[in-house]
Amino acid sequence: MSVAQEGDLVLLIASNRKQFIVRLGQGGELQTHKGVIRFDDLIGQPLGREVRTHLGYSFLALEPSLHDLIRALRRTTQIMFPKDIGYLLLKMNVGPGKRVVEAGTGSGGLTLALAHAVSPTGRVFSYEVRPDVVALARKNLARVGLLEWVDLKERDIAQGFDEQDVDALFLDVRSPWDYLAPAWATLKGGGFFGAILPTTNQVSRLVRALPATGFGAIEVEEVLVRPYKAVPDRLRPADRMVAHTGYLIFARKLVSPELVEEWREWRRPRALEQIKAREAEAED
Amino acid sequence: MSVAQEGDLVLLIASNRKQFIVRLGQGGELQTHKGVIRFDDLIGQPLGREVRTHLGYSFLALEPSLHDLIRALRRTTQIMFPKDIGYLLLKMNVGPGKRVVEAGTGSGGLTLALAHAVSPTGRVFSYEVRPDVVALARKNLARVGLLEWVDLKERDIAQGFDEQDVDALFLDVRSPWDYLAPAWATLKGGGFFGAILPTTNQVSRLVRALPATGFGAIEVEEVLVRPYKAVPDRLRPADRMVAHTGYLIFARKLVSPELVEEWREWRRPRALEQIKAREAEAED
Amino acid sequence: MSVAQEGDLVLLIASNRKQFIVRLGQGGELQTHKGVIRFDDLIGQPLGREVRTHLGYSFLALEPSLHDLIRALRRTTQIMFPKDIGYLLLKMNVGPGKRVVEAGTGSGGLTLALAHAVSPTGRVFSYEVRPDVVALARKNLARVGLLEWVDLKERDIAQGFDEQDVDALFLDVRSPWDYLAPAWATLKGGGFFGAILPTTNQVSRLVRALPATGFGAIEVEEVLVRPYKAVPDRLRPADRMVAHTGYLIFARKLVSPELVEEWREWRRPRALEQIKAREAEAED
Amino acid sequence: MSVAQEGDLVLLIASNRKQFIVRLGQGGELQTHKGVIRFDDLIGQPLGREVRTHLGYSFLALEPSLHDLIRALRRTTQIMFPKDIGYLLLKMNVGPGKRVVEAGTGSGGLTLALAHAVSPTGRVFSYEVRPDVVALARKNLARVGLLEWVDLKERDIAQGFDEQDVDALFLDVRSPWDYLAPAWATLKGGGFFGAILPTTNQVSRLVRALPATGFGAIEVEEVLVRPYKAVPDRLRPADRMVAHTGYLIFARKLVSPELVEEWREWRRPRALEQIKAREAEAED
């Protein structure tokens, strides 16, 4: 039977929905306004159950999802939302064994998801210019046990990236158009470029700069998540929703400059239709 | 320098945006209406460049993303969209080393993404009752090189699942409420349950059934992706978009039945606010 | 030159955006936390200009739009949003000279818009069972000068409607399916039926009941308004938006019962395509 | 009993949902691919019923809504969608008795709605530079019986507008920023300005130009309509939807230039909250 073990991360939720994420250690405890939870009461027990404080208040103990971990990060900066992160991981083919560059690190929300996705055989190279932010990200990554797959680099990316032939590169910076030449240089041929930007003006500027630097197959997309009230007899959307986090911009590194104009915009064969693949292996 | 190698999957796009995904083999070739592309012209070369058919027509050669692979699957059934898959991977904490159950397999779109995410140390157990569909999924998974992380099981899930203590379970079936008892039995305590359903009536029915079977922390969400025309001086959303694929339903296995009523619906501490985590390790 | 006159409604906005809607009367005044605004300072002057309190604080004076008036109503009940009202007026062909039935009146938000649209030659018949709510609606309508086009009826609509051959009927009640027979009886042949409902369960129930009562050409739609930050160099959507007010349901009264099954759902000739009209007058 | 009369517009829908809008005249008829419908079979009968062609094919006869009329216009140009029109009528306070300027006329979709809303006591002044488009709009407006409330002006608006002190002005032209000075001149103090633009670049440009010309209280919004499949046991959104028609921009004419900077952007008192009005009449 699967039980919580020393070193596991656990999400503890009070009945008022206040949430805590802790790492279990023998003799450890969580101090809350409702009393103390002893970690020895959790170690060796399955999750999905109730745990009580020394004052008798009830908490629900769960494994935190990557979604929970990202939302729970200590932050000094605006953090990327799971809706955007989940989508870009698929679009940019981030998976086990990949080598990915990211800038800036910020509080480490995307870094965490990239590290999780490329582990245990890949690597994330994350650049951030502010020392205090690097320190926070390092702490955040260490807490969730993902630091070992990340190289945190305290560096201004105007000086370029150290890596060669990386699979994907993501820019969450104010003026990504300033760093396209080094981005192109560090990506492998056909490598995946991505960025997130809050304003339409920035999107226009980046989309204009990309072809001039050797990027093609450009896509701009927004991801929206609409939550519902999960009441079976009164099912309905929530009253409010997050209307905007940022625009996602994707492109591919083209190694033949003459291709760029022709392949500027990503166009689907026919709008919204699923593409049809063909198998063409010699032995087929 | 990173170059295409024998065994790599390559996405070939014609200037009319017709797309082909092939696996490179020495001496292999792709027959198109524009002529033949010889794989020996690709092996040993970087991607992100042009390749020409024997008739001189130009194709762009790229590494396919997981997004491309899912969209390109041969299918007999409706396939899950990358927008939904990317989101559920984060919500259900699917990552390296996890053990995940899925039903039905269908054409294998989600299976492929799950296998990619749990590899190289995790495992996907995928159930499907129709033999011809299992055969198609097997072929699709083998093509993209992900079959080794998947157990395909030709089985009616009314008979239950074989696995114990799995981390996550996803149901893409018409009446998921019929299989909640076996789903609960196969999940670990606190394990992640997910489902996708096209109609509001089905969502109501599932949300009603979940607490009765020991699931809590229920969430219902929709993911929408809005594409833009990536033209810098005329930036604007595309004219049309996919308005609906399905509602995503998430829940957690609760091991103490008395908890279910209290933890029925997932509620955020305060609507839309980021949760705040606290570190509480003994050594902190 | 167009100037504010005695009897005009005026919207006064403080620099902190606190808003007041007043009707100008000689010698009248508005007491605010920033001091007193004398109406004699407004009468005879154009709007779109500044007016100052006796303490010297500045307010902007504008003509209120119907949108402003609806949002500013005193209310005891949830009020319909302008986004929904604007759409239904066009869908239900509410315009000058039409006779429209509505229930319940509520705080009178929709009533106000209906009265505005049908005036000066049409009429609104508005039913409401709670005396205090009728009184509030009466006051709200009188304030904006639209009461003369409205018959407020303090009545339970289970007893039916008094009118015959009305052009359109709108139900904003909890269980509209209970009143379809009287709704059908009061509408003219082909007359426009509309309703708003917050939950999917209610929509299903109404859509099931409509054909059984002789309604066809059923449509269900949602209207969403996404606000932007109107900053030219940093144009972007607002962070949050209203995600749900209600589902709008439209139908038409069919006088031949045998038609109902065939014309159950409104279907467009081809999805989303503009219909093509033909002119067929005898003299053409 | 309300019956169709000579001169009425009628919407005729075939069982394959092909639609025709006709004006009833004695002895008139509609030729369709399914046979001829004689208008004498409609005159004197209620609508909402079946009518048959001489070949026995069935059509449903209904009163067309303004929504139907707009969608059915003969057009040479892109036409505004009812979702946008319904919203702007409320935002710009277009109702009985108002005087409204519009440019360009285009096929007359918005003109029709404006004329309908201001009749019988108001007036629409609609400017269009292309003679063939004016002719088409004239025919469209005559067909639906709304021409008498419209002054169609074949004129380049760079020469300015003839009217003074109009209540509202709407620009559906490619470069509205070029016409803001004449727009300001023709509006009354506090008058309602509106525009629709397809691209974010145009919106930025207009939003930048508006304050420089004496407009304030600027708002930018999008209206989205999401259609559902109206099937009670399988209620769900349609698969596709219109994702974009245009951005709506609203502003108010300010007569004191010094106000413009302070009142640049329309801000709500608190985001999304309903404003509270206060009654302040002297006699209250």
Short mmCIF file of N, CA, C and O in Angstrom, two decimals, chain D residues 47 49 52 62 69 100 105 137 157 182 209 278 284:
data_model
loop_
_atom_site.label_atom_id
_atom_site.label_comp_id
_atom_site.label_asym_id
_atom_site.label_seq_id
_atom_site.Cartn_x
_atom_site.Cartn_y
_atom_site.Cartn_z
N LEU D 47 -48.51 33.93 -38.30
CA LEU D 47 -47.20 33.32 -38.60
C LEU D 47 -46.93 32.21 -37.58
O LEU D 47 -47.80 31.83 -36.83
N ARG D 49 -46.34 29.24 -38.55
CA ARG D 49 -47.00 28.06 -39.10
C ARG D 49 -46.35 27.66 -40.42
O ARG D 49 -45.50 28.36 -40.96
N ARG D 52 -46.90 25.77 -47.75
CA ARG D 52 -46.39 24.79 -48.71
C ARG D 52 -46.23 25.40 -50.11
O ARG D 52 -46.98 26.26 -50.51
N LEU D 62 -42.12 32.85 -40.46
CA LEU D 62 -41.90 33.58 -39.20
C LEU D 62 -41.70 35.06 -39.47
O LEU D 62 -41.31 35.45 -40.57
N LEU D 69 -32.62 40.05 -39.98
CA LEU D 69 -32.53 41.03 -41.08
C LEU D 69 -31.08 41.43 -41.31
O LEU D 69 -30.63 41.54 -42.46
N VAL D 100 -28.13 60.27 -34.71
CA VAL D 100 -26.90 59.48 -34.73
C VAL D 100 -26.21 59.61 -36.08
O VAL D 100 -26.86 59.51 -37.12
N THR D 105 -21.27 53.67 -44.28
CA THR D 105 -22.55 52.96 -44.33
C THR D 105 -22.35 51.47 -44.59
O THR D 105 -23.01 50.64 -43.98
N ALA D 137 -26.88 49.94 -49.94
CA ALA D 137 -27.44 50.23 -48.62
C ALA D 137 -28.84 50.79 -48.75
O ALA D 137 -29.75 50.43 -47.99
N ILE D 157 -15.75 61.47 -45.62
CA ILE D 157 -15.89 62.14 -44.32
C ILE D 157 -14.67 62.99 -43.98
O ILE D 157 -14.69 63.72 -42.99
N PRO D 182 -13.41 66.11 -36.92
CA PRO D 182 -14.80 66.31 -37.35
C PRO D 182 -15.80 65.54 -36.48
O PRO D 182 -16.92 66.01 -36.27
N ALA D 209 -4.96 58.41 -30.16
CA ALA D 209 -5.41 59.64 -30.80
C ALA D 209 -6.60 60.29 -30.07
O ALA D 209 -6.78 61.50 -30.11
N ARG D 278 -27.27 57.28 -6.58
CA ARG D 278 -28.01 57.96 -5.53
C ARG D 278 -29.00 58.91 -6.14
O ARG D 278 -28.71 59.57 -7.14
N ASP D 284 -37.00 65.03 -3.31
CA ASP D 284 -36.96 63.66 -2.79
C ASP D 284 -36.90 63.65 -1.27
O ASP D 284 -36.22 64.43 -0.65
#
